[in-house]
Amino acid sequence: MNNKYKQTEIGLIPSDWEVMLLGNISDVSSGGTPNRMISAYWDGHIPWITTSQIDFTTIIEANEFITIEGILNSAAKIFKAGTLLMAMYGQGKTRGKIAILGIDAATNQACCAMIPEASICDSQFLFYSLRNHRADFIQIASGGAQRNLSGNLIRRFALNTPPLSRQKAIARILGTLDDKIELNRLMNAT
């Protein structure tokens, strides 16, 4: 092995990359659901996202809305645009899917919210990295009849992490490719 690579607990990686736990490069938490029996908590102005909207995209609109009273009287919290969301529950169709909030929004408890530490982790790079590791997240899910992810499992997930400048370059290239794929899809639909 030459000095361009090093052996780590998760395999061979470039020598200037590090293995970092998700919990060390991002704040990991989840939201909550206001009581649906209390109408004052619903049909407000705060976008509220569920796992049904997490599908490897940027979320720019919500299907449901809650009120500030709903926020104050539940575990729901508002996450800023740029927060990554991962679906923690589901039989494999939903579990492990990832999205980026393109708007400030609250989420339910089935969404794991990850706010990258900007000085060490680029949110776009993290999006692509987590998308690439979806099968690994499905595998580490635990539980009985329905296996689920938890905040603790996600926090302890180890990722190959290049220097921040390289993360941004990788994310820019992958983003450009995604844009081209979407343009081709739209042209084919036309």
Coordinates of N, CA, C and O in Angstrom, one line a residue:
M1 N 0.9 -1.2 0.0 CA 0.0 0.0 0.0 C 0.9 1.2 0.0 O 1.8 1.4 0.8
N2 N 0.6 2.2 -0.9 CA 1.4 3.4 -0.9 C 0.8 4.4 0.0 O -0.2 4.2 0.6
N3 N 1.4 5.6 0.1 CA 1.0 6.6 1.1 C -0.2 7.4 0.6 O -0.6 8.4 1.3
K4 N -0.8 7.1 -0.6 CA -2.0 7.8 -1.1 C -3.2 7.3 -0.4 O -4.3 7.9 -0.4
Y5 N -3.2 6.1 0.3 CA -4.3 5.5 0.9 C -3.9 5.0 2.3 O -2.8 4.8 2.6
K6 N -5.0 4.9 3.1 CA -4.7 4.3 4.5 C -5.9 3.4 4.8 O -7.0 3.5 4.3
Q7 N -5.5 2.4 5.6 CA -6.5 1.4 6.1 C -7.2 2.0 7.3 O -6.6 2.5 8.2
T8 N -8.6 1.8 7.3 CA -9.4 2.3 8.4 C -10.3 1.2 8.8 O -10.4 0.1 8.1
E9 N -11.1 1.4 9.8 CA -12.1 0.4 10.3 C -13.2 0.1 9.3 O -13.9 -0.9 9.3
I10 N -13.3 1.0 8.3 CA -14.3 0.7 7.2 C -13.7 0.5 5.9 O -14.4 0.6 4.8
G11 N -12.4 0.3 5.9 CA -11.7 -0.1 4.6 C -10.7 0.9 4.2 O -10.3 1.8 5.0
L12 N -10.2 0.8 3.0 CA -9.1 1.6 2.5 C -9.7 2.9 2.0 O -10.7 2.9 1.3
I13 N -9.1 4.1 2.4 CA -9.6 5.4 2.0 C -8.4 6.3 1.6 O -7.3 6.0 2.0
P14 N -8.6 7.3 0.9 CA -7.5 8.3 0.6 C -6.9 8.8 1.9 O -7.6 9.0 2.9
S15 N -5.6 9.0 1.8 CA -4.9 9.4 3.1 C -5.3 10.7 3.7 O -5.2 10.9 4.9
D16 N -5.9 11.6 2.9 CA -6.3 12.9 3.4 C -7.8 12.9 3.8 O -8.4 13.9 4.2
W17 N -8.5 11.7 3.7 CA -9.9 11.6 4.2 C -9.9 11.1 5.6 O -8.9 10.5 6.1
E18 N -11.0 11.2 6.3 CA -11.2 10.7 7.7 C -12.4 9.9 7.7 O -13.4 10.1 7.0
V19 N -12.5 9.0 8.7 CA -13.7 8.3 9.0 C -14.3 9.0 10.2 O -13.7 9.2 11.2
M20 N -15.6 9.5 9.9 CA -16.2 10.3 11.0 C -17.6 9.7 11.2 O -18.3 9.3 10.2
L21 N -18.1 9.8 12.4 CA -19.4 9.4 12.7 C -20.4 10.5 12.4 O -20.1 11.7 12.6
L22 N -21.6 10.2 11.9 CA -22.6 11.2 11.5 C -22.9 12.1 12.7 O -23.0 13.3 12.5
G23 N -22.9 11.6 13.9 CA -23.1 12.4 15.1 C -22.0 13.4 15.4 O -22.3 14.3 16.1
N24 N -20.9 13.2 14.8 CA -19.7 14.1 15.0 C -19.6 15.2 13.9 O -18.9 16.2 14.1
I25 N -20.4 15.0 12.8 CA -20.3 16.0 11.7 C -21.6 16.7 11.5 O -21.8 17.6 10.7
S26 N -22.7 16.2 12.3 CA -24.0 16.9 12.2 C -24.8 16.7 13.5 O -24.5 15.8 14.2
D27 N -25.7 17.6 13.7 CA -26.6 17.5 14.8 C -27.7 16.6 14.3 O -28.3 16.9 13.3
V28 N -28.0 15.6 15.0 CA -29.0 14.6 14.6 C -30.2 14.6 15.6 O -30.0 14.5 16.8
S29 N -31.4 14.9 15.1 CA -32.6 14.9 16.0 C -33.8 14.5 15.2 O -33.6 14.0 14.0
S30 N -35.0 14.6 15.7 CA -36.2 14.3 15.0 C -37.3 15.3 15.4 O -37.1 16.1 16.4
G31 N -38.4 15.2 14.8 CA -39.5 16.1 15.1 C -40.6 15.4 15.9 O -40.3 14.5 16.7
G32 N -41.8 15.9 15.7 CA -42.9 15.3 16.4 C -44.2 15.7 15.7 O -44.3 16.5 14.8
T33 N -45.3 15.0 16.2 CA -46.6 15.2 15.6 C -47.5 15.9 16.6 O -47.8 15.3 17.7
P34 N -48.0 17.1 16.3 CA -49.0 17.7 17.2 C -50.3 16.8 17.3 O -50.6 16.1 16.3
N35 N -51.0 16.9 18.4 CA -52.2 16.1 18.6 C -53.2 16.5 17.5 O -53.6 17.6 17.3
R36 N -53.6 15.5 16.7 CA -54.5 15.7 15.6 C -55.9 16.0 16.0 O -56.7 16.5 15.3
M37 N -56.2 15.7 17.3 CA -57.6 15.9 17.8 C -57.8 17.4 18.2 O -58.9 17.9 18.5
I38 N -56.7 18.2 18.2 CA -56.8 19.6 18.6 C -56.6 20.4 17.3 O -55.5 20.6 16.8
S39 N -57.7 21.0 16.8 CA -57.7 21.7 15.6 C -56.8 22.9 15.6 O -56.3 23.3 14.5
A40 N -56.6 23.5 16.7 CA -55.8 24.7 16.8 C -54.3 24.4 16.5 O -53.6 25.4 16.2
Y41 N -53.9 23.2 16.4 CA -52.5 22.8 16.1 C -52.3 22.6 14.6 O -51.2 22.5 14.1
W42 N -53.4 22.6 13.8 CA -53.3 22.2 12.4 C -53.9 23.3 11.5 O -54.6 24.2 11.9
D43 N -53.5 23.3 10.2 CA -53.9 24.2 9.2 C -53.4 25.6 9.4 O -54.0 26.6 9.1
G44 N -52.1 25.7 9.9 CA -51.5 26.9 10.2 C -50.6 27.3 9.0 O -50.9 27.0 7.8
H45 N -49.5 28.0 9.3 CA -48.6 28.5 8.2 C -47.2 27.8 8.2 O -46.4 28.1 7.4
I46 N -47.0 26.9 9.2 CA -45.7 26.2 9.3 C -45.7 24.9 8.5 O -46.5 24.0 8.8
P47 N -44.9 24.8 7.4 CA -44.9 23.5 6.7 C -44.5 22.4 7.6 O -43.6 22.5 8.4
W48 N -45.2 21.2 7.4 CA -44.9 20.0 8.3 C -44.7 18.9 7.3 O -45.6 18.5 6.5
I49 N -43.5 18.3 7.4 CA -43.1 17.2 6.5 C -43.2 15.8 7.1 O -42.8 15.7 8.3
T50 N -43.6 14.9 6.3 CA -43.6 13.5 6.8 C -42.7 12.7 5.9 O -42.3 13.2 4.8
T51 N -42.5 11.4 6.2 CA -41.6 10.6 5.4 C -42.1 10.3 4.0 O -41.3 10.0 3.1
S52 N -43.4 10.5 3.8 CA -43.9 10.3 2.4 C -43.4 11.3 1.4 O -43.4 11.0 0.2
Q53 N -42.8 12.4 1.9 CA -42.2 13.4 1.0 C -40.7 13.2 0.8 O -40.1 13.9 0.0
I54 N -40.1 12.3 1.6 CA -38.7 12.1 1.5 C -38.4 11.1 0.4 O -38.7 9.9 0.5
D55 N -37.8 11.6 -0.7 CA -37.6 10.7 -1.9 C -36.4 11.2 -2.7 O -36.5 11.4 -3.9
F56 N -35.3 11.4 -2.1 CA -34.0 11.7 -2.8 C -34.1 13.0 -3.6 O -33.5 13.2 -4.7
T57 N -34.8 14.0 -3.0 CA -35.0 15.3 -3.7 C -34.8 16.4 -2.7 O -34.5 16.2 -1.5
T58 N -35.0 17.6 -3.2 CA -35.1 18.8 -2.3 C -36.6 19.1 -2.1 O -37.3 19.2 -3.1
I59 N -37.0 19.2 -0.9 CA -38.4 19.4 -0.5 C -38.6 20.9 -0.5 O -38.0 21.6 0.2
I60 N -39.5 21.4 -1.4 CA -39.8 22.8 -1.6 C -41.2 23.2 -1.2 O -41.6 24.3 -1.2
E61 N -42.0 22.2 -0.9 CA -43.4 22.5 -0.5 C -43.9 21.4 0.5 O -43.4 20.2 0.4
A62 N -44.9 21.7 1.3 CA -45.4 20.7 2.2 C -46.8 20.4 1.8 O -47.5 21.1 1.1
N63 N -47.3 19.2 2.2 CA -48.6 18.7 2.0 C -49.5 19.1 3.2 O -50.8 19.2 3.0
E64 N -48.9 19.3 4.4 CA -49.7 19.7 5.6 C -49.0 20.9 6.3 O -47.8 21.1 6.1
F65 N -49.7 21.6 7.1 CA -49.2 22.7 7.8 C -49.7 22.7 9.3 O -50.8 22.2 9.5
I66 N -48.8 23.2 10.2 CA -49.2 23.2 11.6 C -49.1 24.7 12.1 O -48.6 25.5 11.3
T67 N -49.6 24.9 13.3 CA -49.6 26.2 13.8 C -48.4 26.3 14.9 O -47.8 25.3 15.3
I68 N -48.1 27.6 15.3 CA -47.1 27.8 16.3 C -47.6 27.1 17.6 O -46.8 26.5 18.4
E69 N -48.9 27.0 17.9 CA -49.4 26.3 19.0 C -49.1 24.8 18.9 O -48.7 24.2 19.9
G70 N -49.1 24.3 17.7 CA -48.8 22.9 17.5 C -47.3 22.6 17.8 O -46.9 21.6 18.3
I71 N -46.5 23.6 17.4 CA -45.0 23.5 17.7 C -44.8 23.5 19.2 O -44.1 22.7 19.8
L72 N -45.4 24.5 19.9 CA -45.2 24.7 21.3 C -45.7 23.6 22.2 O -45.3 23.4 23.3
N73 N -46.7 22.8 21.7 CA -47.3 21.8 22.5 C -47.1 20.4 22.0 O -47.9 19.4 22.2
S74 N -46.0 20.2 21.3 CA -45.6 18.9 20.9 C -44.0 18.8 20.8 O -43.4 19.8 21.1
A75 N -43.5 17.7 20.3 CA -42.1 17.5 20.1 C -41.7 18.1 18.7 O -40.5 18.0 18.4
A76 N -42.6 18.6 17.9 CA -42.3 19.2 16.6 C -41.4 20.4 16.8 O -41.5 21.1 17.8
K77 N -40.5 20.6 15.9 CA -39.6 21.7 15.9 C -39.3 22.1 14.4 O -39.5 21.3 13.5
I78 N -39.0 23.4 14.2 CA -38.7 23.9 12.9 C -37.3 23.7 12.5 O -36.4 24.1 13.3
F79 N -37.0 23.1 11.4 CA -35.7 22.9 10.9 C -35.5 23.9 9.7 O -36.4 24.1 8.9
K80 N -34.3 24.4 9.6 CA -33.9 25.4 8.6 C -33.7 24.7 7.2 O -33.4 23.5 7.2
A81 N -33.9 25.4 6.1 CA -33.6 24.9 4.8 C -32.1 24.5 4.8 O -31.3 25.1 5.5
G82 N -31.8 23.4 4.1 CA -30.5 22.8 4.1 C -30.4 21.6 5.1 O -29.4 20.9 5.0
T83 N -31.3 21.5 6.0 CA -31.3 20.3 6.8 C -31.6 19.0 6.0 O -32.5 19.1 5.1
L84 N -30.9 18.0 6.3 CA -31.1 16.7 5.6 C -32.1 15.9 6.4 O -32.1 15.9 7.7
L85 N -33.0 15.2 5.7 CA -34.0 14.4 6.4 C -33.8 13.0 5.9 O -33.7 12.7 4.7
M86 N -33.9 12.0 6.8 CA -33.9 10.6 6.5 C -35.1 9.9 7.1 O -35.4 10.1 8.3
A87 N -35.8 9.1 6.3 CA -36.9 8.3 6.8 C -36.4 7.2 7.7 O -35.6 6.4 7.2
M88 N -36.9 7.1 8.9 CA -36.4 6.1 9.8 C -37.3 4.8 9.9 O -36.8 3.8 10.3
Y89 N -38.5 4.9 9.4 CA -39.4 3.8 9.5 C -39.8 3.3 8.1 O -39.6 4.0 7.1
G90 N -40.4 2.2 8.0 CA -40.9 1.6 6.7 C -40.3 0.3 6.4 O -39.2 -0.1 7.0
Q91 N -40.9 -0.5 5.6 CA -40.5 -1.8 5.3 C -39.4 -1.9 4.2 O -39.4 -2.8 3.4
G92 N -38.7 -0.8 4.0 CA -37.7 -0.8 3.0 C -38.0 0.1 1.8 O -37.1 0.6 1.1
K93 N -39.3 0.4 1.6 CA -39.7 1.3 0.5 C -39.4 2.7 0.9 O -39.0 3.6 0.1
T94 N -39.5 3.0 2.2 CA -39.3 4.4 2.7 C -38.1 4.5 3.5 O -37.3 5.4 3.4
R95 N -37.8 3.5 4.4 CA -36.7 3.6 5.4 C -35.4 3.8 4.6 O -35.1 3.2 3.6
G96 N -34.6 4.8 5.1 CA -33.3 5.1 4.6 C -33.3 6.1 3.4 O -32.3 6.5 3.0
K97 N -34.5 6.5 2.9 CA -34.5 7.5 1.9 C -34.1 8.8 2.5 O -34.3 9.1 3.7
I98 N -33.5 9.7 1.7 CA -33.0 11.0 2.1 C -33.5 12.1 1.3 O -33.9 11.9 0.1
A99 N -33.6 13.3 1.9 CA -34.0 14.5 1.1 C -33.3 15.7 1.8 O -32.8 15.6 3.0
I100 N -33.4 16.8 1.2 CA -32.9 18.1 1.7 C -34.0 19.0 1.8 O -34.8 19.1 0.9
L101 N -34.2 19.7 2.9 CA -35.2 20.7 3.0 C -34.8 21.9 2.2 O -33.7 22.5 2.4
G102 N -35.6 22.3 1.3 CA -35.4 23.6 0.6 C -36.2 24.7 1.2 O -36.1 25.9 0.7
I103 N -36.9 24.5 2.2 CA -37.7 25.4 3.0 C -37.5 25.2 4.5 O -37.1 24.1 4.9
D104 N -37.8 26.2 5.3 CA -37.9 25.9 6.7 C -39.2 25.2 7.0 O -40.2 25.5 6.4
A105 N -39.1 24.1 7.8 CA -40.2 23.2 8.0 C -40.1 22.4 9.3 O -39.0 22.2 9.7
A106 N -41.2 22.0 9.8 CA -41.2 21.1 10.9 C -41.4 19.6 10.3 O -41.8 19.5 9.2
T107 N -41.1 18.6 11.1 CA -41.2 17.3 10.7 C -41.9 16.4 11.7 O -41.9 16.8 12.9
N108 N -42.3 15.2 11.3 CA -42.8 14.3 12.3 C -41.7 13.5 12.9 O -40.5 13.6 12.5
Q109 N -42.0 12.6 13.8 CA -41.0 11.9 14.5 C -40.3 10.7 13.7 O -39.3 10.2 14.1
A110 N -40.9 10.4 12.6 CA -40.3 9.4 11.7 C -39.2 9.9 10.8 O -38.6 9.2 10.1
C111 N -39.0 11.2 10.8 CA -38.0 11.9 10.1 C -36.8 12.2 11.0 O -36.9 12.9 12.0
C112 N -35.6 11.7 10.6 CA -34.4 12.0 11.3 C -33.9 13.3 10.6 O -33.7 13.3 9.4
A113 N -33.6 14.3 11.4 CA -33.1 15.6 10.8 C -31.6 15.7 11.1 O -31.2 15.5 12.3
M114 N -30.8 16.0 10.1 CA -29.4 16.1 10.3 C -29.0 17.5 9.8 O -29.2 17.9 8.7
I115 N -28.4 18.3 10.7 CA -27.9 19.6 10.4 C -26.4 19.5 10.4 O -25.7 19.4 11.5
P116 N -25.7 19.5 9.2 CA -24.3 19.4 9.1 C -23.6 20.5 9.8 O -24.0 21.7 9.7
E117 N -22.4 20.2 10.4 CA -21.6 21.2 11.0 C -20.8 21.9 9.8 O -20.0 21.2 9.2
A118 N -21.2 23.1 9.5 CA -20.7 23.7 8.2 C -19.2 23.8 8.1 O -18.6 23.8 7.0
S119 N -18.5 23.8 9.2 CA -17.0 23.9 9.1 C -16.3 22.6 8.8 O -15.1 22.6 8.4
I120 N -17.1 21.5 8.9 CA -16.5 20.2 8.5 C -17.3 19.4 7.5 O -16.8 18.4 7.0
C121 N -18.5 19.8 7.2 CA -19.3 18.9 6.4 C -20.3 19.8 5.5 O -21.0 20.6 6.0
D122 N -20.2 19.5 4.2 CA -21.1 20.2 3.2 C -22.4 19.4 3.1 O -22.4 18.2 3.0
S123 N -23.5 20.1 3.2 CA -24.8 19.4 3.2 C -25.1 18.7 1.9 O -25.6 17.6 1.9
Q124 N -24.7 19.3 0.8 CA -24.9 18.6 -0.5 C -24.1 17.3 -0.6 O -24.5 16.3 -1.0
F125 N -22.8 17.4 -0.1 CA -22.0 16.2 -0.1 C -22.6 15.1 0.8 O -22.6 14.0 0.4
L126 N -23.0 15.5 2.0 CA -23.6 14.6 2.9 C -24.9 13.9 2.3 O -25.1 12.7 2.4
F127 N -25.7 14.7 1.6 CA -26.8 14.2 0.9 C -26.4 13.0 0.0 O -27.0 12.0 0.0
Y128 N -25.4 13.3 -0.9 CA -25.0 12.3 -1.8 C -24.4 11.1 -1.1 O -24.6 9.9 -1.5
S129 N -23.6 11.3 -0.1 CA -23.0 10.2 0.6 C -24.0 9.4 1.3 O -24.0 8.1 1.2
L130 N -25.0 10.0 1.9 CA -26.1 9.2 2.6 C -26.9 8.5 1.6 O -27.4 7.3 1.8
R131 N -27.2 9.1 0.4 CA -28.0 8.4 -0.6 C -27.2 7.2 -1.1 O -27.8 6.1 -1.3
N132 N -25.9 7.3 -1.2 CA -25.1 6.2 -1.6 C -25.1 5.0 -0.6 O -24.9 3.9 -1.0
H133 N -25.3 5.4 0.7 CA -25.3 4.4 1.7 C -26.7 3.9 2.1 O -26.8 3.2 3.2
R134 N -27.7 4.1 1.3 CA -29.0 3.7 1.7 C -29.1 2.2 2.1 O -29.7 1.9 3.1
A135 N -28.6 1.4 1.3 CA -28.6 -0.1 1.6 C -28.0 -0.4 2.9 O -28.5 -1.3 3.7
D136 N -26.9 0.3 3.3 CA -26.3 0.1 4.6 C -27.3 0.5 5.7 O -27.3 -0.2 6.8
F137 N -28.0 1.6 5.5 CA -29.0 2.0 6.6 C -30.1 1.0 6.7 O -30.5 0.8 7.8
I138 N -30.5 0.5 5.6 CA -31.6 -0.5 5.6 C -31.1 -1.7 6.4 O -31.8 -2.3 7.2
Q139 N -29.8 -2.1 6.2 CA -29.3 -3.3 6.9 C -29.1 -3.1 8.4 O -29.3 -4.0 9.2
I140 N -28.8 -1.8 8.8 CA -28.5 -1.6 10.3 C -29.8 -1.4 11.1 O -29.7 -1.3 12.3
A141 N -30.9 -1.2 10.4 CA -32.2 -1.0 11.1 C -32.4 -2.2 12.1 O -32.0 -3.3 11.8
S142 N -33.1 -1.9 13.2 CA -33.3 -2.9 14.2 C -34.8 -2.9 14.6 O -35.5 -2.1 14.3
G143 N -35.1 -4.0 15.3 CA -36.5 -4.1 15.8 C -37.1 -5.4 15.5 O -36.4 -6.3 14.9
G144 N -38.3 -5.6 15.8 CA -39.0 -6.9 15.6 C -39.6 -7.0 14.3 O -38.9 -7.2 13.2
A145 N -40.9 -7.0 14.2 CA -41.7 -7.2 13.0 C -41.3 -6.2 11.9 O -41.2 -6.5 10.8
Q146 N -41.2 -4.9 12.4 CA -40.8 -3.9 11.4 C -39.5 -3.3 11.9 O -39.5 -2.7 13.0
R147 N -38.5 -3.4 11.1 CA -37.2 -2.9 11.5 C -37.1 -1.4 11.2 O -37.6 -1.0 10.2
N148 N -36.6 -0.6 12.2 CA -36.5 0.8 12.0 C -35.2 1.3 12.3 O -34.4 0.7 13.0
L149 N -34.9 2.5 11.9 CA -33.7 3.2 12.2 C -34.0 4.1 13.5 O -35.2 4.4 13.7
S150 N -33.0 4.4 14.2 CA -33.1 5.3 15.3 C -32.1 6.4 15.2 O -31.1 6.3 14.5
G151 N -32.3 7.5 16.0 CA -31.3 8.5 16.0 C -29.9 8.0 16.5 O -28.9 8.4 15.9
N152 N -29.9 7.1 17.4 CA -28.6 6.6 17.9 C -27.9 5.8 16.8 O -26.7 5.9 16.7
L153 N -28.7 4.9 16.1 CA -28.0 4.2 15.0 C -27.5 5.1 13.9 O -26.4 4.9 13.4
I154 N -28.2 6.2 13.6 CA -27.8 7.1 12.6 C -26.5 7.9 13.1 O -25.6 8.1 12.4
R155 N -26.6 8.3 14.4 CA -25.4 9.1 14.9 C -24.1 8.2 14.9 O -23.0 8.8 14.7
R156 N -24.2 6.9 15.1 CA -23.1 6.1 15.1 C -22.6 5.6 13.7 O -21.6 4.8 13.6
F157 N -23.3 6.0 12.7 CA -22.9 5.5 11.3 C -21.6 6.2 10.9 O -21.5 7.4 11.0
A158 N -20.7 5.4 10.5 CA -19.4 6.0 10.1 C -19.3 6.2 8.6 O -19.7 5.4 7.8
L159 N -18.8 7.4 8.2 CA -18.7 7.8 6.8 C -17.2 8.2 6.4 O -16.5 8.8 7.2
N160 N -16.8 7.9 5.2 CA -15.6 8.4 4.7 C -15.8 9.9 4.4 O -16.8 10.2 3.7
T161 N -15.0 10.7 5.0 CA -15.2 12.1 4.9 C -13.9 12.8 4.3 O -12.9 12.9 5.0
P162 N -14.0 13.4 3.1 CA -12.9 14.1 2.6 C -12.8 15.5 3.2 O -13.7 15.9 3.8
P163 N -11.7 16.2 2.9 CA -11.6 17.6 3.4 C -12.8 18.4 2.8 O -13.3 18.1 1.7
L164 N -13.2 19.5 3.5 CA -14.4 20.2 3.1 C -14.3 20.7 1.6 O -15.3 20.7 0.9
S165 N -13.1 21.2 1.2 CA -13.0 21.7 -0.2 C -13.3 20.6 -1.2 O -13.9 20.8 -2.2
R166 N -12.9 19.4 -0.9 CA -13.1 18.2 -1.8 C -14.6 17.8 -1.7 O -15.2 17.5 -2.7
Q167 N -15.2 17.9 -0.5 CA -16.6 17.6 -0.4 C -17.4 18.5 -1.3 O -18.3 18.1 -2.0
K168 N -17.1 19.8 -1.3 CA -17.8 20.8 -2.1 C -17.6 20.5 -3.6 O -18.6 20.6 -4.4
A169 N -16.4 20.1 -4.0 CA -16.2 19.8 -5.4 C -16.9 18.6 -5.8 O -17.5 18.6 -6.9
I170 N -16.9 17.6 -5.0 CA -17.7 16.3 -5.3 C -19.2 16.6 -5.4 O -19.8 16.2 -6.4
A171 N -19.7 17.4 -4.5 CA -21.1 17.7 -4.5 C -21.5 18.5 -5.7 O -22.6 18.3 -6.3
R172 N -20.6 19.5 -6.1 CA -20.9 20.3 -7.3 C -21.0 19.4 -8.6 O -21.9 19.6 -9.4
I173 N -20.0 18.5 -8.7 CA -20.0 17.6 -9.9 C -21.3 16.7 -9.9 O -22.0 16.6 -10.9
L174 N -21.6 16.1 -8.7 CA -22.8 15.2 -8.7 C -24.1 16.0 -8.9 O -25.0 15.6 -9.5
G175 N -24.1 17.3 -8.4 CA -25.3 18.1 -8.6 C -25.5 18.5 -10.0 O -26.6 18.5 -10.5
T176 N -24.4 18.7 -10.7 CA -24.4 19.0 -12.2 C -25.0 17.8 -12.9 O -25.8 18.0 -13.8
L177 N -24.5 16.6 -12.6 CA -25.0 15.4 -13.2 C -26.5 15.2 -12.9 O -27.2 14.9 -13.8
D178 N -26.9 15.4 -11.7 CA -28.3 15.3 -11.4 C -29.2 16.3 -12.2 O -30.2 16.0 -12.7
D179 N -28.7 17.5 -12.3 CA -29.4 18.5 -13.1 C -29.5 18.1 -14.6 O -30.6 18.3 -15.2
K180 N -28.5 17.5 -15.1 CA -28.5 17.1 -16.5 C -29.5 15.9 -16.6 O -30.2 15.8 -17.6
I181 N -29.5 15.0 -15.7 CA -30.4 13.8 -15.7 C -31.8 14.4 -15.7 O -32.7 13.9 -16.4
E182 N -32.1 15.3 -14.8 CA -33.5 15.9 -14.7 C -33.9 16.6 -16.0 O -35.0 16.4 -16.5
L183 N -33.0 17.3 -16.6 CA -33.2 18.0 -17.9 C -33.5 17.0 -19.0 O -34.5 17.1 -19.7
N184 N -32.8 15.9 -19.0 CA -33.0 14.8 -20.0 C -34.4 14.2 -19.7 O -35.1 13.9 -20.7
R185 N -34.7 14.0 -18.5 CA -36.0 13.4 -18.2 C -37.2 14.3 -18.6 O -38.1 13.8 -19.2
L186 N -37.0 15.6 -18.4 CA -38.1 16.5 -18.8 C -38.2 16.6 -20.3 O -39.3 16.7 -20.9
M187 N -37.0 16.6 -21.0 CA -37.0 16.6 -22.5 C -37.7 15.3 -23.0 O -38.5 15.4 -24.0
N188 N -37.4 14.2 -22.4 CA -38.0 12.9 -22.9 C -39.5 12.9 -22.6 O -40.3 12.4 -23.4
A189 N -39.9 13.5 -21.5 CA -41.4 13.6 -21.2 C -42.1 14.5 -22.2 O -43.3 14.3 -22.6
T190 N -41.4 15.5 -22.7 CA -42.0 16.4 -23.7 C -42.0 15.7 -25.1 O -43.0 15.8 -25.8

